[in-house]
XYZ file of C-alpha atoms in Angstrom:
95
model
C 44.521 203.955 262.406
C 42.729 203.446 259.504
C 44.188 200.209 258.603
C 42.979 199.272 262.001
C 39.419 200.624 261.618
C 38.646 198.497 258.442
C 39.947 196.001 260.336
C 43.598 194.934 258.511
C 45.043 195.150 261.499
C 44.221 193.619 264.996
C 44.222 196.763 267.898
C 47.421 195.127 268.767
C 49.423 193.805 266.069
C 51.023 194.863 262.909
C 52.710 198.277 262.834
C 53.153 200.436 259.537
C 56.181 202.456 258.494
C 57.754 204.366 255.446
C 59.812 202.669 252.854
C 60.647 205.183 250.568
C 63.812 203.796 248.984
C 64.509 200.733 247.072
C 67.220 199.929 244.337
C 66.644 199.849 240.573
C 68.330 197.560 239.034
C 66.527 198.285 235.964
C 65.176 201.104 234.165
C 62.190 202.139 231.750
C 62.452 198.287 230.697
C 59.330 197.596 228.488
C 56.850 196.137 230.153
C 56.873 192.865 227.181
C 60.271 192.001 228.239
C 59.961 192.420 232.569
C 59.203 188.673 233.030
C 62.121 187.719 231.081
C 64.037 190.038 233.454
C 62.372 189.185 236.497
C 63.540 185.253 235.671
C 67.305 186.342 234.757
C 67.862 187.902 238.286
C 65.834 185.875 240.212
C 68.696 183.318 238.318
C 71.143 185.053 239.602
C 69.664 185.197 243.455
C 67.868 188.916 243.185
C 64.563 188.728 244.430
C 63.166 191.620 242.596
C 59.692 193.593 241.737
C 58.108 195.631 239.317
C 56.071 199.319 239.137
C 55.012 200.351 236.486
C 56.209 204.188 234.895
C 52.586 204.701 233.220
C 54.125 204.953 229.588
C 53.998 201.240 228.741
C 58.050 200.607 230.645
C 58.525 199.735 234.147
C 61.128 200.322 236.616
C 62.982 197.107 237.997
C 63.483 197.326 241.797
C 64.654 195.381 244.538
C 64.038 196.069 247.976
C 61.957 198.894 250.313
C 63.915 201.174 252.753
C 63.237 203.488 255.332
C 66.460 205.419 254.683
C 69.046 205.065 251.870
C 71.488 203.488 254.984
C 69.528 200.596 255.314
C 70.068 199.645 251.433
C 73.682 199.927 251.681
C 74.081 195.571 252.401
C 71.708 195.198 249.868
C 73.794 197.600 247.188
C 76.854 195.272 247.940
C 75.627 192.302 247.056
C 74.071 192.797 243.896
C 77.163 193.977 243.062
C 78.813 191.179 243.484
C 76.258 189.436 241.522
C 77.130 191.192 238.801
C 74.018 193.826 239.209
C 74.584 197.519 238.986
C 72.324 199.048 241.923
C 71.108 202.461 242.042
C 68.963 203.738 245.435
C 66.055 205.809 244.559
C 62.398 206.766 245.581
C 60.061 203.612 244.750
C 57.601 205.892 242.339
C 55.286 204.081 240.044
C 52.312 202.000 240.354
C 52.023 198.061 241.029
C 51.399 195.901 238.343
């Protein structure tokens, strides 16, 4: 409702829901070396993102989910790229 009131969304269009999961495929990585990481899996086909942990390291995460079923696809394949995937909450902040 709000989204629509300032106008981000059309009365008709768009529709919002909860993502709460993603996968981390990396962990408390500082934040100097994240674009190096960010290139070596995007290499290897893993379109990955970054939030930030507020202590100078982010968290390296692929994916959003509503529920930790709808990762499960996603958790196989980076595995057979070579990636070790954990689900979690997505906490942290955008960089």
């Amino acid at each position: 409702a709000d989204l629509r009131a300032q106008r981000v969304l059309g009365a008709g269009s768009g529709s919002i829901v909860r993502v709460p999961y993603a996968i981390r495929v990396g962990d408390r990585v500082p934040a100097a070396d994240a674009p190096r990481r960010i290139a070596e899996l995007a290499r290897r086909g893993v379109p990955a993102y970054l939030l930030s942990n507020g202590d100078g390291t982010v968290s390296v995460l692929a994916g959003a989910f509503e529920t930790p079923a709808q990762a499960s696809f996603l958790a196989r394949t980076l595995r057979a790229a070579g990636v070790q995937p954990t689900l979690v909450y997505r906490t942290g902040r955008s960089l």
